[in-house]
Short mmCIF file of C-alpha atoms in Angstrom, two decimals:
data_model
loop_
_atom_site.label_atom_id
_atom_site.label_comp_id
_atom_site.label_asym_id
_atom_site.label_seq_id
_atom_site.Cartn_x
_atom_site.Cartn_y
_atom_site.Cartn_z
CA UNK X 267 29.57 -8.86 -11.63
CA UNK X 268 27.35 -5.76 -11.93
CA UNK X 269 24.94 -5.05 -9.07
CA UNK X 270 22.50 -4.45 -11.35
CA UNK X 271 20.75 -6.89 -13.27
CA UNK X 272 22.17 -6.54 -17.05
CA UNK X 273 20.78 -6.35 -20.67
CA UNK X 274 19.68 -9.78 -21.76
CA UNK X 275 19.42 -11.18 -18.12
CA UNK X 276 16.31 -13.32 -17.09
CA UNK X 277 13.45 -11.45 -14.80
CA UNK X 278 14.43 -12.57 -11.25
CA UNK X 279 11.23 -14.13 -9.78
CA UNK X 280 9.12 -12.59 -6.58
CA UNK X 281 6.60 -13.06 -4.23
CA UNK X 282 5.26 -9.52 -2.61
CA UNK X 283 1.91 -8.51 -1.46
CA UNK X 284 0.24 -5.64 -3.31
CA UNK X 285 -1.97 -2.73 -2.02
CA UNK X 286 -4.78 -4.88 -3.71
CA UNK X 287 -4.40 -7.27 -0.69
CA UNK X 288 -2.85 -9.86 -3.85
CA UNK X 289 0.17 -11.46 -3.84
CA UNK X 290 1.76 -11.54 -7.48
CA UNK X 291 4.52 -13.29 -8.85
CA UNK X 292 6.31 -13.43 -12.66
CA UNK X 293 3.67 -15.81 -13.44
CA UNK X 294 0.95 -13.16 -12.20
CA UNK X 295 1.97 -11.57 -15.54
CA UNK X 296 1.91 -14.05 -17.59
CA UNK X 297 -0.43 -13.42 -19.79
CA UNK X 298 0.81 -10.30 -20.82
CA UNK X 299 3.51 -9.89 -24.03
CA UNK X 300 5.80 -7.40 -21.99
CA UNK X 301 6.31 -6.85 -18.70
CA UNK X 302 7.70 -3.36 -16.61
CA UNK X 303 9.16 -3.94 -13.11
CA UNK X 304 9.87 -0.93 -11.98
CA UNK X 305 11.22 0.34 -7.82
CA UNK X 306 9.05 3.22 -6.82
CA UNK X 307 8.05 4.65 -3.25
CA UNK X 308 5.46 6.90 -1.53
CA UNK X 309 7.54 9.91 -0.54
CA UNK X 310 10.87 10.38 -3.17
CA UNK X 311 10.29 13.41 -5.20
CA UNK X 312 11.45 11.74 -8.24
CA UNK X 313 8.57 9.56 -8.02
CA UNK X 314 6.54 11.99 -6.68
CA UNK X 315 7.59 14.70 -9.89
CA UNK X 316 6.78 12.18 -12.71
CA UNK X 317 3.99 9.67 -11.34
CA UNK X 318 1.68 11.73 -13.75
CA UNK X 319 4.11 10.63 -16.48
CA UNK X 320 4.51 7.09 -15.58
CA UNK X 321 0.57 7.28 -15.57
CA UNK X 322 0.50 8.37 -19.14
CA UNK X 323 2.91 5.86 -20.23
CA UNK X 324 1.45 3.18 -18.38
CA UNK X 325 -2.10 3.98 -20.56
CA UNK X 326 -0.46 3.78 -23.45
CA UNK X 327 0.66 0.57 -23.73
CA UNK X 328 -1.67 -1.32 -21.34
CA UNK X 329 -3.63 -2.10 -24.32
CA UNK X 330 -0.42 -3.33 -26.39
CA UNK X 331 -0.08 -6.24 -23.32
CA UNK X 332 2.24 -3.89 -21.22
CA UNK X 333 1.91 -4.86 -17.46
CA UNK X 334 3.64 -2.77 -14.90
CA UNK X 335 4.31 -3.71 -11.15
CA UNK X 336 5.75 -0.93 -8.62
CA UNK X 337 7.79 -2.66 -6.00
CA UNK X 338 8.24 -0.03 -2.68
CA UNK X 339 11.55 -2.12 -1.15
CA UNK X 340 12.09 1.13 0.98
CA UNK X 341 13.08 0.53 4.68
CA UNK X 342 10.23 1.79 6.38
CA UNK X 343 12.47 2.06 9.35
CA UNK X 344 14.78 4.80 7.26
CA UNK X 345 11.57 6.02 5.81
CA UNK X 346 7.96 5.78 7.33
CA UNK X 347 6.45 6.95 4.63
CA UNK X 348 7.42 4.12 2.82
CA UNK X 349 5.19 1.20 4.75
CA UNK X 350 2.67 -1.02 3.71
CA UNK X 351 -0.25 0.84 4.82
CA UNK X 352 1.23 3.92 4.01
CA UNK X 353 1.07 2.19 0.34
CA UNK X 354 -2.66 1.56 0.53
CA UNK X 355 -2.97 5.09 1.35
CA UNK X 356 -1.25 6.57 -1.56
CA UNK X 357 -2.84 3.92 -4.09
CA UNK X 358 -6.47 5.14 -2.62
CA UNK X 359 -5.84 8.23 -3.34
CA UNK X 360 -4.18 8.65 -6.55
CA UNK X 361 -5.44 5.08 -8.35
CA UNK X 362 -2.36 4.19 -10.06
CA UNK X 363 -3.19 2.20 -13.33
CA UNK X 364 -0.34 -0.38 -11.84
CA UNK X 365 -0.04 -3.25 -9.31
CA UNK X 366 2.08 -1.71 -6.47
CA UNK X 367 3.82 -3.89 -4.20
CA UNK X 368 5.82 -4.12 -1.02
CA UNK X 369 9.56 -5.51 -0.81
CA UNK X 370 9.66 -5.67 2.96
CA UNK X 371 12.81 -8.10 2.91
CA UNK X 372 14.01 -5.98 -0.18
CA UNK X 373 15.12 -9.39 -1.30
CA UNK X 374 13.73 -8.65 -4.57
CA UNK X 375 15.49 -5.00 -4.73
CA UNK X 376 18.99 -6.81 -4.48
CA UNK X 377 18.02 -9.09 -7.16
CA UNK X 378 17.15 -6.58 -9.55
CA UNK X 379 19.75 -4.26 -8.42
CA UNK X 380 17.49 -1.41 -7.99
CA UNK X 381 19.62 1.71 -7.60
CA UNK X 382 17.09 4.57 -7.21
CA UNK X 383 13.50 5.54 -6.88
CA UNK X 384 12.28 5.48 -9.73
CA UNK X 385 14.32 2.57 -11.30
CA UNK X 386 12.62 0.68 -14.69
CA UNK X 387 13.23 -2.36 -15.83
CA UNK X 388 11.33 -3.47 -19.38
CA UNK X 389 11.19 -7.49 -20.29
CA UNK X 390 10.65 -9.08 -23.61
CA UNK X 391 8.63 -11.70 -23.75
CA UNK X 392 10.60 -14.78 -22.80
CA UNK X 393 11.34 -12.37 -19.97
CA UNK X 394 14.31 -10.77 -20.94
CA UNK X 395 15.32 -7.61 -19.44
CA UNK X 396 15.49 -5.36 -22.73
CA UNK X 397 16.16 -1.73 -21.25
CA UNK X 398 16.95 -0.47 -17.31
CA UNK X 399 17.50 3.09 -15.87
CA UNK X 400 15.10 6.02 -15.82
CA UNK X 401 12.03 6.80 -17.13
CA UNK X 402 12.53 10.54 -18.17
CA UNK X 403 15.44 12.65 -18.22
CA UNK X 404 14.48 14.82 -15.68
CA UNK X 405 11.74 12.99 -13.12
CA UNK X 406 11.46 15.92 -10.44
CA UNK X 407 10.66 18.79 -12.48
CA UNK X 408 8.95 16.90 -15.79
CA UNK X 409 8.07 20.36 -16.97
CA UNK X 410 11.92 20.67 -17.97
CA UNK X 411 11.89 16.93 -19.58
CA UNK X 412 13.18 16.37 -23.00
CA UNK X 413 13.27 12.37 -23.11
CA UNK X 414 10.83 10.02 -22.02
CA UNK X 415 13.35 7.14 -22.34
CA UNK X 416 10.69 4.08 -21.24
CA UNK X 417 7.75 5.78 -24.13
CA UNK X 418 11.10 5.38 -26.23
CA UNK X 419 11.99 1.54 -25.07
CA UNK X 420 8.47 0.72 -25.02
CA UNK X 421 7.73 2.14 -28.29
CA UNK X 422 10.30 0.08 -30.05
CA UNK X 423 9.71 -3.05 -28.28
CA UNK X 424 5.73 -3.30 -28.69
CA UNK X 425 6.87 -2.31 -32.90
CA UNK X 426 9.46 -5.06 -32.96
CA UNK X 427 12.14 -2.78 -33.23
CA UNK X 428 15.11 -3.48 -30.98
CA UNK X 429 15.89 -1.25 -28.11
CA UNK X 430 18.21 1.68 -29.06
CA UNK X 431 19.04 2.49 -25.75
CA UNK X 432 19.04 -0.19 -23.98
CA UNK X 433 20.64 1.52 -20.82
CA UNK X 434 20.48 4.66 -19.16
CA UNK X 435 21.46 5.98 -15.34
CA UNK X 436 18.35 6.09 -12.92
CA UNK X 437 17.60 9.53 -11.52
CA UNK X 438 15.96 9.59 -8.14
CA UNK X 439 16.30 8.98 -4.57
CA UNK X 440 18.76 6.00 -3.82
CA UNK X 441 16.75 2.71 -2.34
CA UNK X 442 16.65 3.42 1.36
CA UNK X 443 18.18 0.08 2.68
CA UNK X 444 17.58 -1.77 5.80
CA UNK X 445 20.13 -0.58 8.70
CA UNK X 446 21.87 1.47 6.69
CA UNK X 447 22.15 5.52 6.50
CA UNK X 448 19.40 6.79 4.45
CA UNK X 449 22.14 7.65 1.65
CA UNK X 450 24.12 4.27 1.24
CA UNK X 451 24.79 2.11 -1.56
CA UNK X 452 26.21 -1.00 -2.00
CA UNK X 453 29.66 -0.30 -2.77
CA UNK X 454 29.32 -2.02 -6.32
CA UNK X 455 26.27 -0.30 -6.90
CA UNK X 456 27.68 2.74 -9.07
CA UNK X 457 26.39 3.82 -12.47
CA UNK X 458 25.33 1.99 -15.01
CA UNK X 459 26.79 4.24 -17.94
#
């Protein structure tokens, strides 16, 4: 079995507190058509290079009933940076247009199989995961991008089209796991293409 959830798999279910003070859930989203869970942290500079991109993106297709949720499932004993109020920090001062959320048992990063930081992961509407991997092709240095694989997914999906690339390896930090050195991985955690 892969470690990371694969095409055509249900959304796993959650329960994590977001910098709004709100705890959401699947059902949180439920009015929306899609829905983009996608593992994200304060400090990474993959996140950090292409939040501005993920903003843009995020706009875009808000008003097609696109909702987004950042999960941060960082150990914030590995990484500081990465703790709650840390979170509520970073959301004050840039105002992401998406619900971002802590993992603190990273529970919900093992059932997703969240590799890196940034990690996607776009559902149809019963739910179904649809596309995984990156967002762009090159998240630290976006200047130097040439594919903006989750516009692409997105694109198709909100048109009715089916996803042409369904799958593509996440570029970013790894997920920073609880007692572990900053750079392991599950050993069945490899890539996904």
């Amino acid at each position: 079995m892969s470690f990371t959830l694969e095409i055509g798999a249900p959304a796993p279910d959650f329960s994590l507190k977001a910098t709004d003070g709100q705890t959401y859930s699947l059902d949180s989203f439920a009015s929306s058509r899609f829905l983009v869970v996608f593992f994200t942290c304060n400090h990474c500079p993959f996140v950090t290079g292409s939040d501005e991109v993920t903003r843009k993106t995020v706009e875009k297709f808000t008003e097609q009933r696109v909702a987004f949720i950042g999960i941060n499932s960082n150990s914030e004993i590995t990484h500081p940076n990465d703790s709650y109020a840390n979170m509520i920090v970073r959301m004050n001062e840039q105002r992401f247009p998406w619900v971002y959320a802590r993992d603190e048992t990273q529970e919900t990063a093992k059932a997703y199989g969240a590799l890196r930081t940034p990690h996607f992961y776009v559902f149809d509407e019963q739910r179904r995961l649809v596309y995984t991997g990156r967002g762009v092709d090159n998240p630290r240095e976006v200047d130097k991008m040439t594919v903006n694989d989750l516009d692409n997914a997105l694109t198709e999906l909100v048109s009715g089209q089916p996803v042409s690339v369904p799958l593509t390896n996440p570029i970013g930090c790894n997920v920073k796991w609880d007692g572990q050195d900053a750079h392991w991985m599950p050993a069945e955690a490899c890539d996904l293409v």
